[in-house]
Coordinates of C-alpha atoms and ligand atoms in Angstrom, one line a residue:
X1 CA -24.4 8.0 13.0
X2 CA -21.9 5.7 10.7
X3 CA -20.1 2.8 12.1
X4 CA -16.7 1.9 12.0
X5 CA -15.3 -0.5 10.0
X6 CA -12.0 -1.8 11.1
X7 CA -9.2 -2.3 8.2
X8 CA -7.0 -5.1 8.9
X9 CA -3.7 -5.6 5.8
X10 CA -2.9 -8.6 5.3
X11 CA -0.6 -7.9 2.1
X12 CA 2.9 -8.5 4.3
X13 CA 1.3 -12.1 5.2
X14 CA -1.7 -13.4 3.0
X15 CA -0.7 -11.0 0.6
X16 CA 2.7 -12.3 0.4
X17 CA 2.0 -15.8 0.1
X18 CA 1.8 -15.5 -3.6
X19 CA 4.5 -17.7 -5.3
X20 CA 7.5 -15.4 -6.7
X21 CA 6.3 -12.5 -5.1
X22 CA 8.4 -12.4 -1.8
X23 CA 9.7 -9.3 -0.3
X24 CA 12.8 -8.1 1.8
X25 CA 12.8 -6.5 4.6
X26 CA 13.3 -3.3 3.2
X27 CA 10.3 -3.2 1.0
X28 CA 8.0 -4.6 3.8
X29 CA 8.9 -1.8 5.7
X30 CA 8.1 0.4 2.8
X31 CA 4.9 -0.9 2.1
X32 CA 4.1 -1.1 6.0
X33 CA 5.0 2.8 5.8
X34 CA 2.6 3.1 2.9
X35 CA 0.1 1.4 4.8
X36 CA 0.3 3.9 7.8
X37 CA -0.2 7.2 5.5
X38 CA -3.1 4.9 3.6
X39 CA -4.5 5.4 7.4
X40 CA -5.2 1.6 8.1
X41 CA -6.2 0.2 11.5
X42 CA -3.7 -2.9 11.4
X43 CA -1.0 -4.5 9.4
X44 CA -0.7 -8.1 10.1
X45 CA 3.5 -7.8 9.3
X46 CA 4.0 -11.7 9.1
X47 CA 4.5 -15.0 10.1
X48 CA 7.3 -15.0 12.8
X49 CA 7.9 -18.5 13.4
X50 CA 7.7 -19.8 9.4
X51 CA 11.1 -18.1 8.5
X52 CA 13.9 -15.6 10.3
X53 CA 13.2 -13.1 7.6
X54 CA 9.6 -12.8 8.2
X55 CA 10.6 -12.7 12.2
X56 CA 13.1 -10.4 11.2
X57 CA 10.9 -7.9 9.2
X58 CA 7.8 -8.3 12.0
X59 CA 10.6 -6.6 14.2
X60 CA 11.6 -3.9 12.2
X61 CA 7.9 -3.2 11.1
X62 CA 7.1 -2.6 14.7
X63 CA 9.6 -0.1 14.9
X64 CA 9.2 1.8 12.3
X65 CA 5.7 2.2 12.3
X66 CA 3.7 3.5 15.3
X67 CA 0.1 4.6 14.3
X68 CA -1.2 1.1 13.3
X69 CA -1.8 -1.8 15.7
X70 CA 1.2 -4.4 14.2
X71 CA -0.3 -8.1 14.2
X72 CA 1.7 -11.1 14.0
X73 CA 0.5 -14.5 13.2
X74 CA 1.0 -17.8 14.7
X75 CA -0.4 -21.2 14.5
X76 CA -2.3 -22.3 18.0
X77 CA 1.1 -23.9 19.0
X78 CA 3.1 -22.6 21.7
X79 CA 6.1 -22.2 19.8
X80 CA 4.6 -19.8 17.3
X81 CA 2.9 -17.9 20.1
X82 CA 6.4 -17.0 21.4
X83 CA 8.0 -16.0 18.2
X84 CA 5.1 -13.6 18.0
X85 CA 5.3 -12.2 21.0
X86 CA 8.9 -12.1 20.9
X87 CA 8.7 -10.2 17.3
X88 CA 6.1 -7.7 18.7
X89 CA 8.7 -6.5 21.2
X90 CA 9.2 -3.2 19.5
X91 CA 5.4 -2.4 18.4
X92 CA 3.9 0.3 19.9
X93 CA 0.3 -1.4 19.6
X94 CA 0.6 -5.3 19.3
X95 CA -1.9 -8.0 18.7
X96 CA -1.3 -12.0 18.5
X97 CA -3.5 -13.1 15.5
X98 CA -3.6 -17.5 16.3
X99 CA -5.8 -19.9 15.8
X100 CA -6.7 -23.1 13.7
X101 CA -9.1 -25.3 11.7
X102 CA -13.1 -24.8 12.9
X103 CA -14.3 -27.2 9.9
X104 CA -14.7 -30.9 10.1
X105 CA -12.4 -31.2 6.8
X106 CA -9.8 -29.7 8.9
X107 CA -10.6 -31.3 12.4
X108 CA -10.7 -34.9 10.8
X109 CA -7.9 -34.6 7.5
X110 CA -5.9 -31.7 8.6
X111 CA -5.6 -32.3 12.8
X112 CA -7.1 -36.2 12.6
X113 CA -8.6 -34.7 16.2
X114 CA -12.0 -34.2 17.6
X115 CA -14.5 -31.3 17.5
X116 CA -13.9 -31.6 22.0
X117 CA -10.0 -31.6 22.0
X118 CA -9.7 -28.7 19.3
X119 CA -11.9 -26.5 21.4
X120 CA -9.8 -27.4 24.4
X121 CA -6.7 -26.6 21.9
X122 CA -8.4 -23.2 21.1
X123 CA -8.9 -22.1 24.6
X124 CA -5.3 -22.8 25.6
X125 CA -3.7 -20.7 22.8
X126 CA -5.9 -17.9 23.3
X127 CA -5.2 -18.0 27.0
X128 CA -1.4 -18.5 26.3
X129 CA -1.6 -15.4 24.1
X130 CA -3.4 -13.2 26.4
X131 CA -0.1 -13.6 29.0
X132 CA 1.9 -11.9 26.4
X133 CA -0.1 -9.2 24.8
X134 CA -3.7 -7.4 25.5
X135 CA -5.4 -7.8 22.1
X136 CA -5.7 -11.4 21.0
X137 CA -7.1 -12.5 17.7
X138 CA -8.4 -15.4 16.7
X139 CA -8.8 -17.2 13.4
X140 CA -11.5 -20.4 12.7
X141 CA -9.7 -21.1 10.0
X142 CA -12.0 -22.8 7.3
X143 CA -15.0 -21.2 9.1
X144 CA -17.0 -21.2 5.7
X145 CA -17.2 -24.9 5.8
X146 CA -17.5 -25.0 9.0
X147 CA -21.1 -26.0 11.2
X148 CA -22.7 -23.1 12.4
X149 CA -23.4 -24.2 16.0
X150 CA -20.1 -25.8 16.5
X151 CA -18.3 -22.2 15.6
X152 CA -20.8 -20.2 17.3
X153 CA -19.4 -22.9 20.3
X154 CA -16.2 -21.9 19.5
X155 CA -16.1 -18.2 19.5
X156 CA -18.2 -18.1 22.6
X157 CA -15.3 -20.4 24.2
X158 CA -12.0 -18.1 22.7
X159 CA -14.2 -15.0 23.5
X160 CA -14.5 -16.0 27.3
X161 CA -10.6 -17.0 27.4
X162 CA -9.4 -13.6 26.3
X163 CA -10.1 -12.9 22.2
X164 CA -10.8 -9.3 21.7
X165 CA -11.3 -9.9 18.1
X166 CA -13.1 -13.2 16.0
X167 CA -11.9 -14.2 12.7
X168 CA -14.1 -16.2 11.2
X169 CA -12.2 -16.8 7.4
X170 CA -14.6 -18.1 4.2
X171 CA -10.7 -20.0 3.7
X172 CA -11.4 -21.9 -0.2
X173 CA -13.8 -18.6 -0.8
X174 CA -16.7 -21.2 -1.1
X175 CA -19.5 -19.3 0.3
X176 CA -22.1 -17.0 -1.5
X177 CA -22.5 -13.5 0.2
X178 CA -26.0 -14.5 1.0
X179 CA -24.7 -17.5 3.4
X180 CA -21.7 -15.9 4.5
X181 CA -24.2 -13.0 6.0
X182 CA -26.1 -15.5 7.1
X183 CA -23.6 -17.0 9.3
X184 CA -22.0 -13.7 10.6
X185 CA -25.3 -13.1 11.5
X186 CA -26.0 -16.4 13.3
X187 CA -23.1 -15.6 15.3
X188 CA -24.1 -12.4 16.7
X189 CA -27.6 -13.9 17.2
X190 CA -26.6 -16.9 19.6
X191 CA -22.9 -16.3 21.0
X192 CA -23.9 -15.1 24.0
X193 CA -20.8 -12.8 25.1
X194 CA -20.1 -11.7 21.2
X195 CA -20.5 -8.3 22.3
X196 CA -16.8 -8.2 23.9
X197 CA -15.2 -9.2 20.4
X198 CA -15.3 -7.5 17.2
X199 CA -15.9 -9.8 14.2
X200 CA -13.4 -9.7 11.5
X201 CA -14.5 -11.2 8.3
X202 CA -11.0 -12.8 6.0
X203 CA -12.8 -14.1 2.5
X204 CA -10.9 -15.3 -0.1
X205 CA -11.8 -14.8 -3.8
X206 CA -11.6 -18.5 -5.3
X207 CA -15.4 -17.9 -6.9
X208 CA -15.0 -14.4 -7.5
X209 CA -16.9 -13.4 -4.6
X210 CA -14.7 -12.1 -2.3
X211 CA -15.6 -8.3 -1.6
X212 CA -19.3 -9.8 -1.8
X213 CA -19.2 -11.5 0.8
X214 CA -17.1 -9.4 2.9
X215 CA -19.5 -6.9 2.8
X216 CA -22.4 -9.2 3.4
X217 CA -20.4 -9.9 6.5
X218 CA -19.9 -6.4 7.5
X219 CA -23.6 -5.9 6.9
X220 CA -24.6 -8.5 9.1
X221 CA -22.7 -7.2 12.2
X222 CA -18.7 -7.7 11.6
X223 CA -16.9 -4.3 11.8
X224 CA -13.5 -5.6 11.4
X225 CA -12.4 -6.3 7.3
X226 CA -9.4 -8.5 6.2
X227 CA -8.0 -7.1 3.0
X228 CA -4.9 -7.1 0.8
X229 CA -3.7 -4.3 -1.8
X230 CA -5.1 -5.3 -5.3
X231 CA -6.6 -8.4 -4.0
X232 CA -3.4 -9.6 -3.8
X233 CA -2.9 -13.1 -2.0
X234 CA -2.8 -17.3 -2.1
X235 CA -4.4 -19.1 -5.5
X236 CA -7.5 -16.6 -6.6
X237 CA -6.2 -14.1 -4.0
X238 CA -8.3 -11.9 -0.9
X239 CA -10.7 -9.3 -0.8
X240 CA -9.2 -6.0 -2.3
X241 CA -8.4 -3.3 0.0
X242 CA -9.1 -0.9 -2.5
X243 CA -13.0 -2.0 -3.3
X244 CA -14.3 -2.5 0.5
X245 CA -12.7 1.1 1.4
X246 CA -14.7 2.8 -2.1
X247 CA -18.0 0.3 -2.1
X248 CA -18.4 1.9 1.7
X249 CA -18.2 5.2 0.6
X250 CA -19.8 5.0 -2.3
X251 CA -23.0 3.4 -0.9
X252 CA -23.3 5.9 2.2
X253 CA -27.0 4.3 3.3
X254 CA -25.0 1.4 4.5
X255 CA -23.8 3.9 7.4
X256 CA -20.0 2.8 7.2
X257 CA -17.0 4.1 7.0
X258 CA -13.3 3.8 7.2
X259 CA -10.4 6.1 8.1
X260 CA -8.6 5.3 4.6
X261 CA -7.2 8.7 3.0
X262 CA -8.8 7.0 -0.2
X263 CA -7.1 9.8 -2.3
X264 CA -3.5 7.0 -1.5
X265 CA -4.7 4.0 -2.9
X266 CA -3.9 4.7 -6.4
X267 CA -0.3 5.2 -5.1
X268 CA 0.1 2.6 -2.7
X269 CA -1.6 0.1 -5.1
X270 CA 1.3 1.0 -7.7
X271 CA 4.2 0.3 -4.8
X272 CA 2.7 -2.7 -3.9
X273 CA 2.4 -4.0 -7.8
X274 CA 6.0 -2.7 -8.4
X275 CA 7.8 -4.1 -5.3
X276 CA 5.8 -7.7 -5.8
X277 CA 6.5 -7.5 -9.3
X278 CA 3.0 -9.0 -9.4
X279 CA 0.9 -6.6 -12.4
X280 CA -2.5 -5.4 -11.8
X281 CA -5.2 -6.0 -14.5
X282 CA -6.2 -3.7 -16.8
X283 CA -9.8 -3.7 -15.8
X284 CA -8.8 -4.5 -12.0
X285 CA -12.0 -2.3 -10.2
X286 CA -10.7 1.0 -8.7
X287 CA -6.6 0.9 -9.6
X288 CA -6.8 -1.1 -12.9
X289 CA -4.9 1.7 -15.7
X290 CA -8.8 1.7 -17.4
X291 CA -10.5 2.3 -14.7
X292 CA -11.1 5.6 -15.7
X293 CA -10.2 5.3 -18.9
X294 CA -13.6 5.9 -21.3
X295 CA -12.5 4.6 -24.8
X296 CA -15.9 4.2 -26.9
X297 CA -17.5 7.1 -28.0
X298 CA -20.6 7.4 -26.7
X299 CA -18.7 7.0 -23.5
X300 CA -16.4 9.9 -24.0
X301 CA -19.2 11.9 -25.0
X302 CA -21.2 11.2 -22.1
X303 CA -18.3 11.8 -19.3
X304 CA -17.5 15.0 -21.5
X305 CA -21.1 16.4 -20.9
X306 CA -21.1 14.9 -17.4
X307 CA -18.5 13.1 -15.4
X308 CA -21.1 11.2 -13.6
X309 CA -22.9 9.9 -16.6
X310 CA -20.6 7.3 -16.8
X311 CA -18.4 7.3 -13.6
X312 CA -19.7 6.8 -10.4
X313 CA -16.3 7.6 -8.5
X314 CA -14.1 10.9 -9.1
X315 CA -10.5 9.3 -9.9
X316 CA -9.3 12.0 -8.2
X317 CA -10.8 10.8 -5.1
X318 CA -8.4 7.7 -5.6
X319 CA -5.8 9.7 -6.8
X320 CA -5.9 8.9 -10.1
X321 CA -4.7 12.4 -11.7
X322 CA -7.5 13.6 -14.5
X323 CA -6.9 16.1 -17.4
X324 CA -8.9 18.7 -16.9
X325 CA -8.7 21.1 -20.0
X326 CA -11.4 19.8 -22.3
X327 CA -11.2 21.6 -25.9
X328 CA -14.3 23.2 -27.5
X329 CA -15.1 25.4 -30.1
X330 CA -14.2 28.4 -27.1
X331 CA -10.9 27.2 -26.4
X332 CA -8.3 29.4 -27.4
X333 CA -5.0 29.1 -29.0
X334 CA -3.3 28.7 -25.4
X335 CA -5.7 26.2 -24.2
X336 CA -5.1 24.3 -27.5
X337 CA -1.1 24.5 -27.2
X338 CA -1.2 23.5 -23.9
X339 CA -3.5 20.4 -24.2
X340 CA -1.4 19.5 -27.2
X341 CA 1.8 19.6 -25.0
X342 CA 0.1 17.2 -22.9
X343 CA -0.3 15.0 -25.4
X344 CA 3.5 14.9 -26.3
X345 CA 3.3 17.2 -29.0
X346 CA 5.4 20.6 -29.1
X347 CA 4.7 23.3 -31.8
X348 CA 5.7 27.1 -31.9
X349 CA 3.1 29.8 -31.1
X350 CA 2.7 30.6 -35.5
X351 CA 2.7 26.6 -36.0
X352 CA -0.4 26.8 -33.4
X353 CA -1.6 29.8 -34.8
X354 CA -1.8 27.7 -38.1
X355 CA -3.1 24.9 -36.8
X356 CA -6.3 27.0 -35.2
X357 CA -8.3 27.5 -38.0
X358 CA -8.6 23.7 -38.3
X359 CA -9.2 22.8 -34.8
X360 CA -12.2 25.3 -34.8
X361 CA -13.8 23.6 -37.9
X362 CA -13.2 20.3 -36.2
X363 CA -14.4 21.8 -33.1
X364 CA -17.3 23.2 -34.5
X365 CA -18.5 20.2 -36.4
X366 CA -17.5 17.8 -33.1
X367 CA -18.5 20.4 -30.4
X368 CA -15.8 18.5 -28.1
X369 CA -12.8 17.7 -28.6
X370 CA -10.8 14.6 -27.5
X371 CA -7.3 13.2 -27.1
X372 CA -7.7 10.8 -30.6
X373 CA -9.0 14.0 -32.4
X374 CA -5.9 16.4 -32.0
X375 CA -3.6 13.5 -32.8
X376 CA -5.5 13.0 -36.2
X377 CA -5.1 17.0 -36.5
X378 CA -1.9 16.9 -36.0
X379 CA -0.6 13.7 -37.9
X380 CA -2.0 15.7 -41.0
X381 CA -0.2 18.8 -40.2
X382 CA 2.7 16.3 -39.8
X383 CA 3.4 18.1 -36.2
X384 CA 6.2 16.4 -34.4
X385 CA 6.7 15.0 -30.4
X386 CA 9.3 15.8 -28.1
X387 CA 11.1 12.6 -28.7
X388 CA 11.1 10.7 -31.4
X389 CA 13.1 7.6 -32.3
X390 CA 15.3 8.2 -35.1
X391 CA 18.3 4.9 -34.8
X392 CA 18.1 1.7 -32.4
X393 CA 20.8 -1.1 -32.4
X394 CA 21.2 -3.8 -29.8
X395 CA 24.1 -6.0 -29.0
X396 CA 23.5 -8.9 -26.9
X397 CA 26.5 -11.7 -26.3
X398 CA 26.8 -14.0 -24.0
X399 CA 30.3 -12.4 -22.2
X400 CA 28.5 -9.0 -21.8
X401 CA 25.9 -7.1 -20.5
X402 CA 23.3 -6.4 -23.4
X403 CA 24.4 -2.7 -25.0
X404 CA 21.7 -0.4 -26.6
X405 CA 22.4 2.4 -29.0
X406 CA 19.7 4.5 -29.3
X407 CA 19.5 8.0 -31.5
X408 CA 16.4 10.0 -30.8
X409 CA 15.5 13.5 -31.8
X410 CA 14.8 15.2 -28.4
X411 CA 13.1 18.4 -29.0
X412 CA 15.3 20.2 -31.5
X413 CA 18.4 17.9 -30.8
X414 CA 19.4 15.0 -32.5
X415 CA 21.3 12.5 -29.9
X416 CA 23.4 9.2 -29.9
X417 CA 24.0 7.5 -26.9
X418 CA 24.9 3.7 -25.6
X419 CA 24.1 2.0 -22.6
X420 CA 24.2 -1.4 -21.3
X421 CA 21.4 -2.8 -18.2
X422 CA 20.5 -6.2 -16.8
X423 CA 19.1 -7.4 -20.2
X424 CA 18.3 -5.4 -23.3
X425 CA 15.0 -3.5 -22.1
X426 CA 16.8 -2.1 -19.2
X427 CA 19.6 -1.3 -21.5
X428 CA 17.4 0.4 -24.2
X429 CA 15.5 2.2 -21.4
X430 CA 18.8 3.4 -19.4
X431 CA 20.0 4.7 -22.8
X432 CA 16.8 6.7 -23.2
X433 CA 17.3 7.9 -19.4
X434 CA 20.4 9.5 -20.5
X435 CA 19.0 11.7 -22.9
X436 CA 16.3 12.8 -21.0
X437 CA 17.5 13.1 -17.6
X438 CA 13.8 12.9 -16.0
X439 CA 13.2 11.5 -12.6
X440 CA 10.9 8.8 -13.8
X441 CA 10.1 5.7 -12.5
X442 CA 9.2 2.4 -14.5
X443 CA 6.2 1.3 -12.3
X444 CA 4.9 -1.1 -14.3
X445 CA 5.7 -2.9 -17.5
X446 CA 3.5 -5.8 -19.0
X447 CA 4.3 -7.9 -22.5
X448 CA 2.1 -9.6 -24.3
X449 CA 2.0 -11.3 -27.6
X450 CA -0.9 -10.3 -30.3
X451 CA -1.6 -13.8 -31.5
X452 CA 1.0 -17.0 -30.1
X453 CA 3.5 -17.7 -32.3
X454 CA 7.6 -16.9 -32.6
X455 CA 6.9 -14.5 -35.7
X456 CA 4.1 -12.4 -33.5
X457 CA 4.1 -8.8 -32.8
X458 CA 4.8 -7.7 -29.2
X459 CA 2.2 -5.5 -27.2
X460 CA 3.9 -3.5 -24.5
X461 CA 1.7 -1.3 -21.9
X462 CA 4.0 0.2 -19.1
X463 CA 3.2 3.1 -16.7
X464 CA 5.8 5.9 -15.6
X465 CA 5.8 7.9 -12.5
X466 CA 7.3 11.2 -12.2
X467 CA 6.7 14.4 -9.8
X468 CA 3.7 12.5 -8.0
X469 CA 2.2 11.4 -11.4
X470 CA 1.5 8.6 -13.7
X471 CA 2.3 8.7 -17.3
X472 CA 0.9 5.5 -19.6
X473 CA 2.4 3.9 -22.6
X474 CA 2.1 1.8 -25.6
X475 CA 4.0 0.4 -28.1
X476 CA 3.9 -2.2 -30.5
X477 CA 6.5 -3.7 -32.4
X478 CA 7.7 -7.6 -34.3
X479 CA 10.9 -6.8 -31.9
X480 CA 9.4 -6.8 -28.6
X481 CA 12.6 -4.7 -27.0
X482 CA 11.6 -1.9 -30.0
X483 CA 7.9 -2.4 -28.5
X484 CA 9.3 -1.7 -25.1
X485 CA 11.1 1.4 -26.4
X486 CA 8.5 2.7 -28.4
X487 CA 5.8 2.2 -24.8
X488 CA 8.7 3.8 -23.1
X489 CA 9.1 6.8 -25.4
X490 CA 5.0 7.2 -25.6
X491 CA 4.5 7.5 -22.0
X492 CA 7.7 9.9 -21.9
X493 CA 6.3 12.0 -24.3
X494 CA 3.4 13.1 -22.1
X495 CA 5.5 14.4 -19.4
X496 CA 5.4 18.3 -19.8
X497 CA 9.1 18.8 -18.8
Ligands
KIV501 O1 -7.5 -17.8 5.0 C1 -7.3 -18.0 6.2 O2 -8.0 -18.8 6.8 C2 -6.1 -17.4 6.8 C3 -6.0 -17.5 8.3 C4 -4.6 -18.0 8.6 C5 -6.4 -16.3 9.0 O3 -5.4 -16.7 6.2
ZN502 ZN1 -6.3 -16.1 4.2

């Protein structure tokens, strides 16, 4: 028998926090939508009281989602109380999520109260929040710093007054997973009614340590798991949604388990990214672009003769799409053509047929094949891709829009087009749009420079989505808008349509 382990979101409200990466109302109520088909337990959907858009958006949240229980949080104030109660009207399945300091930096610097008049301040908002919904949840905020037998004090006290649920949040994400544990555990050791109230453990990632010491926490008797979408959230962020829902798969023997449809966190990751305009690192565990990606030889070789050599998670499982035709010396001509199309490349059945004889002596001296291989077999044969950049002229003024001219050779066609966008890379991209008529979508687009200075090159990765998939690109350039066309035009290229 597995237990269950609770997923609370917290990417509409801790998530949110993060400078610059604020949402409307709209894309909350996407991402909350996102969050129901992801299958978790509850979406805390804001802050009522800080701001009428986040009261606003709690209100539409609860009605257009109905699976998940909708939280809303408030300070232990009876102000805040109200605006959360009054924001949960709509929701199907509500919970108040209040609370306040349980450490003595907060008690003395943040409240300049007493350990005795907190408590009492504790009791009453729990109580006050009980008279307007059934679940109650409440946060001892600081709890990492906090002293172990005045919190164990204080969740016996908010249990008894109504909490269904105990937060008990590592705040600076200053423990180590072996004394977090330790004090989840103390708590289930001497609160005496602990059994009525799920813990919920809320760590943030300041030392790195985040998912660590959530799962010490889950290990040592919580059941309930604070997370945000990429790890998303204030200064070093929160634990990642993503990484607590594969670590308990992964590692059955710690018999628990989530209802997370894990094969839509590779897609909901992306939404989130794209609608916070927040990129996810590279090598960001789970929904990072190299996740999967095996790039050193050995590497390759070793997935190729076995995925699990060197993966301990199928990307599919995450839905992270795989290629699944891997050339060897037995491949035939169709296989070949087709993996080749893949790649962006397009040649007549007699240019293949040409082209064979090669691959089979590269085949045969290589055994298997990979994607760096058929480009080198190609570039010799001078093979072309569906799209190649022929022409590219920008003009930028201050009275207009920025206008891109673009020629490309698209399949057998040569075309010119112009088109102007919000700067020049959405102009130079909209131009390319034009020819291509594709239903893409830009889901991600990061610059960088190679080495500092004016004169530097421009590195552009950027990620495409189209029919349910996602398409990478690269492209590197002095101009950085040619380094954004030339990404764009890579990624493109491996569309088969
Ligand atoms: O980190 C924290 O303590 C919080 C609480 C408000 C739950 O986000
Ligand atoms: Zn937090």
């Amino acid at each position: 028998m597995t237990d269950r382990v609770y997923i609370f979101d917290t990417t509409l409200r801790d998530g949110e926090q993060v400078p610059g990466c604020q949402l409307s109302t709209l894309e909350k109520v996407m991402i909350a939508q996102e969050l129901e088909t992801l299958g978790v337990d509850v979406i805390e959907a804001g802050f009522p009281i800080s701001s009428p858009g986040d009261f606003q958006s709690v209100i539409e949240i609860s009605k257009a989602v109905s699976e998940p229980v909708i939280c809303a949080l408030s300070r232990a104030e009876k102000p805040d109380i109200e605006a959360a109660a009054q924001a949960l009207q709509y929701a199907k399945r509500k919970r108040i999520h209040t609370g306040l300091g349980a450490s003595d930096y907060h008690i003395r610097h943040k409240f300049n109260s007493t350990r005795e008049a907190i408590l009492e301040r504790a009791i009453a908002a729990v109580k006050y929040a009980k008279s307007f919904v059934e679940e109650v949840e409440f946060y001892a905020e600081d709890a990492g710093r906090a002293d172990w037998d005045f919190l164990a004090q204080m969740v016996e006290a908010v249990i008894h007054a109504g909490a269904t649920v105990v937060n008990i949040p590592d705040t600076t994400g200053f423990r180590l997973p072996t004394d977090y544990g330790a004090m989840i555990r103390h708590l289930k050791e001497n609160v005496a009614n602990i059994h009525k109230a799920i813990i919920s453990v809320h760590c943030h990632n300041d030392l790195g340590l985040a998912t660590a010491n959530s799962i010490a926490g889950l290990q040592n008797g919580a059941r309930q798991v604070e997370v945000t979408l990429n790890g998303i959230g204030e200064r070093a962020g929160n634990t990642a949604l993503e990484e607590i829902v594969m670590i308990l798969k992964t590692h059955a023997h710690l018999q628990l388990h989530t209802h997370i449809q894990t094969q839509r966190l590779y897609p909901t990751s992306r939404l989130v990214s794209r609608l916070m305009r927040m990129p996810i690192q590279a090598n960001k565990a789970i929904v990072g672009r190299n996740a999967f990606a095996h790039s050193s030889g050995i590497h390759q070789d070793g997935v190729l003769k076995n995925r699990e050599n060197y993966e301990i998670i199928d990307p599919e499982e995450v839905g992270v799409a795989q290629s699944s035709i891997l050339l060897t010396a037995r491949s035939g001509k169709h296989a070949l053509r087709h993996r080749l199309e893949q790649l962006g490349y397009y040649f007549s059945k007699d240019e293949v047929k040409e082209l064979y004889p090669r691959f089979l002596e590269m085949a045969d001296a290589k055994k298997d094949i990979c994607d760096e291989d058929l480009i080198a077999l190609v570039g010799d044969r001078g093979g072309r891709r569906k799209l190649e950049l022929l022409d590219f002229e920008m003009k930028i003024s201050q009275q207009h829009a920025p206008c891109a001219k673009i020629k490309l050779r698209y399949r057998e066609n040569i075309i010119q087009v112009e088109a102007s966008g919000k700067g020049p890379v959405d102009a130079a991209f909209s131009a390319i749009n034009q020819i291509v008529q594709l239903d893409v979508r830009l889901e991600e687009y990061q610059l960088q420079s190679m080495n500092g200075g004016a004169d530097d090159n421009g590195k552009v990765h950027l990620q495409l989505s189209y029919a349910g998939n996602y398409y990478y690109g690269f492209g590197v350039d002095d101009d950085i808008i040619l380094a954004s066309v030339h990404a764009y035009l890579d990624a493109l290229n491996k569309i088969t349509a």
